[in-house]
């Protein structure tokens, strides 16, 4: 057995790349130039509470400075088994992007090319794979004659995508091994046996796969919920419509209604586009009620438009029914009201729409506070004993929430909701005015865990929870669906969840917008961000960040961080922006509508 050398010249020879200009899809994130970190100048302190603000489409955030179009090369004569495998790996990214694996199949025997099923799934790995060649012919791998060789690959797996486009993360630095068998055909090595699906390096994945939101209807039927999928650029529209018709990702559970319950299918295996027009052909849509047809068209329109509906969509059913304008009376969209930032500083609850601070009122025993959950409708403070005290929008006390149950973590939900997790992983929801009895949710997959942070999504149908599980000595950041009834009251969490990260020491989490989740780790200069669920990437944060929020500062979406010294900083307009000082001597931060 010998280890195949990593030959940079082989990879270069096997494919060409073309770098095109910056591609922006959907609504692009606003990018702000580098800002100089500075102290807070003298701020005016006024009394009052912001009661309105702009409603904005919360844009996707993805670092996509360039798209690389890959032009892979086929196998060269007399290539060794290792060179054949590296050439095959180099050709794979072009499959979901442009050529449908035409070149990749050239590295396979005729039988393998026919039986290989690349659509089965995707393994995303980091770095250069390690190849080891073995077998009777390993010593003469470049020689003539018949024979077989075995190439074993090992690499660090980042995650995987199933055939429905759902991303699943793996443990940090998890080493994965894959074996390929090669046969010598007419003196040339070709891959004869290989795993189903494809393997792709993380940087290539970001270029050739597209993050798509399938907009599912919430269980309360009053909002649309992003269901993140990853599809190759070549057929993303076709795959997006097909998967929307097939149903939601399993982790959302009954937090959403199925678009068609599988009754409606694509009538043709493509969704062509010409200029600004997109054509969708359906079958059996006429069997749905007129209301369900209209909602289905609305979901398709927003899914293919990246949340926008200002384009020409033509939808025809196999019955001949033209559904192109079936949703013209539906106003349901994906816009979310702007969130405001609130802080607890020197016992005062303060609203910060800009560098002008607005004092709302003082909290009794505020110096004993550990956490704040506040919106324009009021909120709550968690003290060191675990008691959650309620305050109205004017910071007037309104009693103890959760019947005095001790909380470990609190966060604001939608409307008047305050969520909490206790020391045993139980989740409860109460309201600021106390008119409704609090709800205690039994979530089996949270039994006995220690919840460190949680955040409810802007539309209220998803929740992210960071916890430690002493049972298996693991740490996880997970996302689950939130089931709501017709009155929009929380009825439970989904029975399943998706793991976003296995990072340890996560102490704060927030939805930066409706698709991007940011989380920090204890004592670090960085945390993580991801289009969830998807591959996580490093997010620069102030050192020793203990709380995170997302809100409008100067009418621009910003990420806000509180450190353990009481300093509040913000990155304005982009997650890549420099951090600027916003406030000092702060105990806790929160954001809400």
Coordinates of N, CA and C in Angstrom, one line a residue, residues 179-344:
X179 N -14.3 4.1 -0.3 CA -13.4 3.2 -1.1 C -13.9 3.2 -2.5
X180 N -13.0 3.2 -3.5 CA -13.3 3.1 -4.9 C -12.4 2.0 -5.5
X181 N -13.0 1.2 -6.4 CA -12.3 0.1 -7.1 C -12.1 0.5 -8.5
X182 N -10.9 0.4 -9.0 CA -10.6 0.7 -10.4 C -10.2 -0.5 -11.2
X183 N -10.6 -0.5 -12.5 CA -10.2 -1.6 -13.4 C -9.5 -1.0 -14.5
X184 N -8.5 -1.8 -15.1 CA -7.8 -1.4 -16.2 C -8.5 -1.9 -17.5
X185 N -8.9 -0.9 -18.3 CA -9.6 -1.2 -19.5 C -8.8 -0.7 -20.7
X186 N -8.4 -1.7 -21.6 CA -7.6 -1.3 -22.7 C -6.4 -0.5 -22.3
X187 N -5.8 -0.9 -21.2 CA -4.6 -0.3 -20.7 C -4.8 1.0 -19.9
X188 N -6.0 1.4 -19.8 CA -6.3 2.7 -19.1 C -7.1 2.4 -17.8
X189 N -6.8 3.1 -16.7 CA -7.5 2.9 -15.5 C -8.8 3.7 -15.5
X190 N -9.9 3.0 -15.0 CA -11.2 3.7 -14.9 C -11.8 3.2 -13.6
X191 N -12.6 4.0 -13.0 CA -13.3 3.6 -11.7 C -14.5 2.7 -12.1
X192 N -14.4 1.5 -11.4 CA -15.4 0.5 -11.7 C -16.5 0.4 -10.6
X193 N -16.2 0.6 -9.4 CA -17.1 0.6 -8.3 C -16.9 1.8 -7.4
X194 N -18.0 2.5 -7.1 CA -17.9 3.7 -6.3 C -19.2 3.9 -5.5
X195 N -19.2 4.7 -4.4 CA -20.4 4.9 -3.6 C -21.4 5.7 -4.5
X196 N -22.7 5.6 -4.1 CA -23.7 6.4 -4.7 C -23.6 7.8 -4.3
X197 N -24.1 8.8 -5.0 CA -24.0 10.2 -4.7 C -22.7 10.8 -5.1
X198 N -22.5 12.0 -4.6 CA -21.2 12.7 -5.0 C -20.5 13.2 -3.7
X199 N -19.2 13.5 -3.9 CA -18.4 14.1 -2.9 C -17.9 15.4 -3.4
X200 N -18.0 16.4 -2.6 CA -17.6 17.7 -3.1 C -16.9 18.6 -2.0
X201 N -15.9 19.3 -2.4 CA -15.2 20.1 -1.4 C -16.0 21.3 -1.0
X202 N -15.8 21.8 0.2 CA -16.7 22.8 0.7 C -16.7 24.1 -0.1
X203 N -15.5 24.5 -0.6 CA -15.5 25.8 -1.4 C -16.2 25.6 -2.7
X204 N -16.0 24.4 -3.3 CA -16.8 24.1 -4.5 C -18.3 24.1 -4.3
X205 N -18.7 23.5 -3.2 CA -20.1 23.4 -2.8 C -20.7 24.8 -2.8
X206 N -20.0 25.8 -2.2 CA -20.6 27.1 -2.1 C -20.8 27.7 -3.5
X207 N -20.0 27.3 -4.5 CA -20.1 27.8 -5.8 C -21.2 27.2 -6.7
X208 N -21.4 25.9 -6.5 CA -22.2 25.2 -7.5 C -23.6 24.8 -6.9
X209 N -23.8 24.9 -5.6 CA -25.1 24.7 -5.0 C -25.7 26.0 -4.6
X210 N -27.0 26.1 -4.8 CA -27.8 27.3 -4.5 C -28.7 27.0 -3.3
X211 N -28.6 28.0 -2.3 CA -29.6 27.9 -1.2 C -30.9 28.5 -1.6
X212 N -32.0 27.7 -1.4 CA -33.3 28.0 -1.9 C -34.3 27.9 -0.7
X213 N -35.2 28.9 -0.6 CA -36.2 28.8 0.5 C -37.5 28.3 -0.2
X214 N -37.9 27.1 0.3 CA -39.3 26.7 -0.1 C -40.2 27.3 1.0
X215 N -41.2 28.1 0.5 CA -42.0 28.8 1.4 C -43.2 28.0 1.8
X216 N -43.2 27.4 3.0 CA -44.3 26.6 3.5 C -45.3 27.4 4.3
X217 N -46.6 27.0 4.2 CA -47.6 27.7 5.0 C -47.6 27.2 6.4
X218 N -47.6 28.2 7.4 CA -47.5 27.8 8.8 C -48.8 27.1 9.2
X219 N -48.7 26.4 10.3 CA -49.9 25.7 10.9 C -51.0 26.6 11.3
X220 N -50.7 27.9 11.6 CA -51.7 28.9 11.9 C -52.2 29.5 10.6
X221 N -51.7 29.2 9.5 CA -52.1 29.6 8.2 C -52.0 31.1 7.9
X222 N -51.3 31.9 8.8 CA -51.3 33.3 8.6 C -49.9 33.8 8.2
X223 N -49.0 32.9 7.9 CA -47.6 33.3 7.5 C -46.9 32.2 6.8
X224 N -45.9 32.6 6.1 CA -45.1 31.6 5.3 C -43.7 31.4 6.0
X225 N -43.3 30.1 6.0 CA -42.1 29.7 6.8 C -41.0 29.3 5.8
X226 N -39.8 29.8 5.9 CA -38.7 29.4 5.0 C -38.3 28.0 5.4
X227 N -38.2 27.1 4.4 CA -37.7 25.8 4.5 C -36.5 25.7 3.6
X228 N -35.3 25.8 4.2 CA -34.1 25.9 3.5 C -33.6 24.6 2.8
X229 N -33.4 24.7 1.5 CA -32.9 23.5 0.8 C -31.7 24.0 0.0
X230 N -30.9 23.0 -0.5 CA -29.7 23.2 -1.3 C -29.8 22.4 -2.6
X231 N -29.8 23.1 -3.7 CA -29.9 22.5 -5.0 C -28.8 23.0 -6.0
X232 N -28.4 22.1 -6.9 CA -27.4 22.5 -7.9 C -28.0 23.6 -8.8
X233 N -27.2 24.5 -9.3 CA -27.6 25.6 -10.1 C -28.3 25.1 -11.4
X234 N -27.9 24.0 -11.9 CA -28.4 23.6 -13.2 C -29.9 23.4 -13.2
X235 N -30.4 22.8 -12.2 CA -31.9 22.5 -12.2 C -32.6 23.0 -10.9
X236 N -32.1 24.1 -10.4 CA -32.7 24.5 -9.0 C -34.2 24.8 -9.1
X237 N -34.6 25.4 -10.2 CA -36.1 25.7 -10.2 C -36.9 24.5 -10.3
X238 N -36.5 23.5 -11.1 CA -37.3 22.3 -11.2 C -37.3 21.5 -9.8
X239 N -36.1 21.4 -9.2 CA -36.0 20.7 -7.9 C -36.8 21.5 -6.8
X240 N -36.8 22.8 -6.9 CA -37.5 23.6 -5.8 C -39.0 23.3 -5.9
X241 N -39.6 23.4 -7.1 CA -41.0 23.2 -7.3 C -41.4 21.7 -6.9
X242 N -40.6 20.8 -7.4 CA -40.8 19.4 -7.1 C -40.9 19.1 -5.5
X243 N -39.9 19.7 -4.8 CA -39.8 19.4 -3.4 C -40.9 20.2 -2.7
X244 N -41.3 21.4 -3.1 CA -42.4 22.1 -2.5 C -43.7 21.3 -2.6
X245 N -43.9 20.7 -3.8 CA -45.1 19.8 -3.9 C -45.0 18.6 -3.1
X246 N -43.8 18.1 -2.8 CA -43.7 16.8 -2.1 C -43.9 17.0 -0.6
X247 N -43.6 18.2 -0.1 CA -43.8 18.5 1.3 C -42.6 19.1 2.0
X248 N -42.7 19.4 3.3 CA -41.7 20.1 4.0 C -40.6 19.2 4.5
X249 N -39.5 19.8 4.9 CA -38.4 19.0 5.6 C -38.9 18.4 6.8
X250 N -38.5 17.1 7.1 CA -39.0 16.4 8.3 C -38.9 17.2 9.6
X251 N -37.9 18.0 9.8 CA -37.7 18.6 11.1 C -38.8 19.7 11.4
X252 N -39.4 20.2 10.4 CA -40.5 21.2 10.6 C -41.8 20.5 11.1
X253 N -42.0 19.2 10.9 CA -43.1 18.5 11.4 C -44.4 19.2 11.1
X254 N -45.3 19.2 12.1 CA -46.6 19.8 11.9 C -46.7 21.3 12.2
X255 N -45.5 21.9 12.2 CA -45.4 23.4 12.3 C -45.9 24.0 11.0
X256 N -46.0 23.2 9.9 CA -46.4 23.8 8.6 C -47.4 22.8 8.0
X257 N -48.2 23.4 7.0 CA -49.2 22.6 6.2 C -48.5 22.3 4.9
X258 N -48.7 21.0 4.4 CA -48.2 20.6 3.2 C -48.8 21.4 2.0
X259 N -48.0 21.7 1.0 CA -48.5 22.5 -0.1 C -49.6 21.8 -0.9
X260 N -49.5 20.5 -1.1 CA -50.5 19.8 -1.9 C -50.8 18.4 -1.4
X261 N -50.1 18.0 -0.2 CA -50.2 16.6 0.3 C -49.8 15.6 -0.8
X262 N -48.9 15.9 -1.7 CA -48.5 15.0 -2.7 C -49.5 14.8 -3.8
X263 N -50.6 15.5 -3.8 CA -51.6 15.3 -4.9 C -51.2 15.9 -6.2
X264 N -50.4 17.0 -6.2 CA -50.0 17.7 -7.4 C -48.6 17.4 -7.7
X265 N -48.3 17.2 -9.0 CA -46.9 16.9 -9.4 C -46.6 17.8 -10.6
X266 N -45.3 17.8 -10.9 CA -44.8 18.5 -12.1 C -45.2 17.7 -13.3
X267 N -45.8 18.3 -14.3 CA -46.2 17.6 -15.5 C -45.1 17.4 -16.4
X268 N -44.0 18.1 -16.3 CA -42.8 17.9 -17.1 C -41.6 18.1 -16.2
X269 N -40.5 17.4 -16.6 CA -39.4 17.4 -15.7 C -38.5 18.6 -15.9
X270 N -39.0 19.7 -15.9 CA -38.2 21.0 -16.0 C -39.1 22.2 -15.7
X271 N -38.5 23.2 -15.3 CA -39.2 24.5 -15.1 C -38.4 25.5 -15.9
X272 N -38.7 25.7 -17.2 CA -37.9 26.6 -18.0 C -38.1 28.0 -17.8
X273 N -37.1 28.8 -18.1 CA -37.3 30.3 -17.9 C -36.7 30.9 -19.2
X274 N -37.4 32.0 -19.6 CA -37.0 32.8 -20.8 C -37.1 34.2 -20.4
X275 N -36.0 34.9 -20.3 CA -36.0 36.3 -19.9 C -36.5 36.4 -18.5
X276 N -37.6 37.2 -18.4 CA -38.2 37.4 -17.0 C -39.3 36.4 -16.8
X277 N -39.6 35.5 -17.7 CA -40.8 34.6 -17.5 C -40.3 33.2 -17.1
X278 N -41.0 32.7 -16.2 CA -40.8 31.3 -15.7 C -42.1 30.5 -16.0
X279 N -41.9 29.3 -16.6 CA -43.1 28.5 -16.9 C -43.1 27.2 -16.0
X280 N -44.2 27.0 -15.4 CA -44.4 25.8 -14.6 C -45.6 25.0 -15.1
X281 N -45.4 23.7 -15.3 CA -46.5 22.9 -15.8 C -46.8 21.9 -14.7
X282 N -48.1 21.9 -14.2 CA -48.5 21.0 -13.1 C -49.5 20.0 -13.6
X283 N -49.6 18.9 -12.9 CA -50.7 17.9 -13.1 C -51.5 17.8 -11.9
X284 N -52.8 17.7 -12.1 CA -53.8 17.4 -11.0 C -54.0 18.6 -10.0
X285 N -53.5 19.8 -10.4 CA -53.8 21.0 -9.5 C -55.3 21.3 -9.5
X286 N -56.0 20.9 -10.6 CA -57.4 21.2 -10.7 C -58.2 20.4 -9.7
X287 N -57.6 19.4 -9.1 CA -58.4 18.6 -8.1 C -58.4 19.3 -6.7
X288 N -57.6 20.3 -6.5 CA -57.6 21.1 -5.3 C -58.7 22.1 -5.3
X289 N -59.1 22.5 -4.1 CA -60.1 23.6 -4.0 C -59.5 24.9 -4.5
X290 N -60.3 25.8 -4.9 CA -59.8 27.1 -5.4 C -58.9 27.8 -4.4
X291 N -59.2 27.7 -3.2 CA -58.4 28.4 -2.1 C -57.0 27.7 -2.0
X292 N -57.0 26.4 -2.1 CA -55.8 25.6 -2.0 C -54.9 25.9 -3.2
X293 N -55.6 25.9 -4.4 CA -54.8 26.2 -5.6 C -54.2 27.6 -5.6
X294 N -54.9 28.6 -5.1 CA -54.4 29.9 -5.0 C -53.2 30.0 -4.0
X295 N -53.3 29.3 -2.9 CA -52.2 29.3 -1.9 C -51.0 28.6 -2.5
X296 N -51.2 27.5 -3.2 CA -50.1 26.8 -3.9 C -49.4 27.7 -4.9
X297 N -50.1 28.4 -5.7 CA -49.5 29.3 -6.7 C -48.7 30.3 -5.9
X298 N -49.2 30.9 -4.8 CA -48.5 31.9 -4.1 C -47.2 31.3 -3.5
X299 N -47.2 30.1 -3.0 CA -46.0 29.5 -2.5 C -45.0 29.3 -3.6
X300 N -45.4 28.8 -4.8 CA -44.5 28.6 -5.9 C -43.9 29.9 -6.3
X301 N -44.8 31.0 -6.4 CA -44.3 32.3 -6.9 C -43.2 32.8 -6.0
X302 N -43.4 32.8 -4.7 CA -42.4 33.3 -3.7 C -41.2 32.4 -3.6
X303 N -41.3 31.1 -3.8 CA -40.2 30.2 -3.8 C -39.3 30.5 -5.0
X304 N -39.8 30.6 -6.2 CA -39.0 30.8 -7.4 C -38.5 32.2 -7.4
X305 N -39.1 33.2 -6.7 CA -38.7 34.5 -6.7 C -37.8 34.9 -5.6
X306 N -37.3 34.0 -4.8 CA -36.5 34.3 -3.6 C -37.3 35.2 -2.7
X307 N -38.5 35.0 -2.5 CA -39.3 35.8 -1.6 C -40.0 37.0 -2.3
X308 N -39.7 37.3 -3.5 CA -40.3 38.4 -4.3 C -41.3 37.8 -5.2
X309 N -42.3 38.7 -5.5 CA -43.4 38.2 -6.4 C -43.5 39.1 -7.7
X310 N -42.5 40.0 -7.9 CA -42.5 40.9 -9.0 C -41.8 40.4 -10.2
X311 N -42.4 39.3 -10.8 CA -41.8 38.7 -12.0 C -43.0 38.0 -12.7
X312 N -42.7 37.6 -14.0 CA -43.8 36.9 -14.8 C -43.7 35.4 -14.6
X313 N -44.7 34.9 -13.9 CA -44.8 33.5 -13.7 C -46.1 32.9 -14.4
X314 N -45.8 31.9 -15.2 CA -46.9 31.3 -15.9 C -47.1 29.8 -15.4
X315 N -48.3 29.5 -14.9 CA -48.5 28.2 -14.3 C -49.8 27.6 -15.0
X316 N -49.6 26.5 -15.7 CA -50.7 25.8 -16.4 C -50.8 24.4 -15.9
X317 N -52.1 24.0 -15.6 CA -52.3 22.6 -15.1 C -52.6 21.7 -16.4
X318 N -52.4 20.4 -16.2 CA -52.5 19.5 -17.3 C -54.0 19.4 -17.8
X319 N -54.9 19.9 -17.0 CA -56.3 20.0 -17.4 C -56.5 21.2 -18.4
X320 N -55.5 22.0 -18.5 CA -55.7 23.2 -19.3 C -56.0 24.5 -18.6
X321 N -56.2 24.3 -17.2 CA -56.5 25.4 -16.4 C -55.3 26.3 -16.2
X322 N -55.5 27.6 -16.5 CA -54.4 28.6 -16.3 C -54.5 29.2 -14.9
X323 N -53.4 28.9 -14.1 CA -53.4 29.3 -12.7 C -52.5 30.5 -12.5
X324 N -52.0 31.1 -13.6 CA -51.0 32.2 -13.4 C -51.4 33.3 -12.5
X325 N -52.7 33.6 -12.5 CA -53.2 34.7 -11.6 C -54.1 34.2 -10.5
X326 N -54.0 32.9 -10.2 CA -54.8 32.4 -9.1 C -54.6 33.0 -7.8
X327 N -53.4 33.5 -7.5 CA -53.1 34.1 -6.2 C -53.2 35.6 -6.2
X328 N -53.8 36.2 -7.2 CA -53.9 37.7 -7.3 C -54.5 38.3 -6.1
X329 N -55.4 37.6 -5.4 CA -56.1 38.2 -4.2 C -55.4 37.9 -2.9
X330 N -54.3 37.1 -2.9 CA -53.6 36.8 -1.7 C -52.5 37.8 -1.5
X331 N -52.5 38.4 -0.3 CA -51.4 39.3 0.1 C -50.3 38.7 1.0
X332 N -50.5 37.5 1.3 CA -49.5 36.8 2.2 C -48.1 36.9 1.6
X333 N -47.2 37.4 2.3 CA -45.8 37.5 1.8 C -44.8 37.1 2.9
X334 N -43.6 37.4 2.7 CA -42.5 37.0 3.6 C -41.9 38.2 4.3
X335 N -42.4 39.4 4.1 CA -41.8 40.5 4.8 C -42.0 40.4 6.3
X336 N -41.1 40.9 7.0 CA -41.1 40.9 8.5 C -40.9 42.3 9.0
X337 N -41.8 42.7 10.0 CA -41.6 44.1 10.6 C -40.2 44.3 11.1
X338 N -39.7 45.5 11.1 CA -38.4 45.8 11.6 C -38.4 45.6 13.1
X339 N -37.2 45.0 13.6 CA -37.1 44.8 15.1 C -36.3 46.0 15.7
X340 N -36.7 46.3 16.9 CA -36.0 47.4 17.7 C -35.1 46.8 18.7
X341 N -34.0 47.5 19.1 CA -33.1 47.0 20.1 C -33.5 47.6 21.4
X342 N -33.4 46.8 22.5 CA -33.7 47.2 23.8 C -32.5 46.7 24.7
X343 N -32.1 47.6 25.7 CA -31.1 47.2 26.6 C -31.5 47.4 28.0
X344 N -30.9 46.7 28.9 CA -31.0 47.0 30.4 C -29.7 47.5 30.9

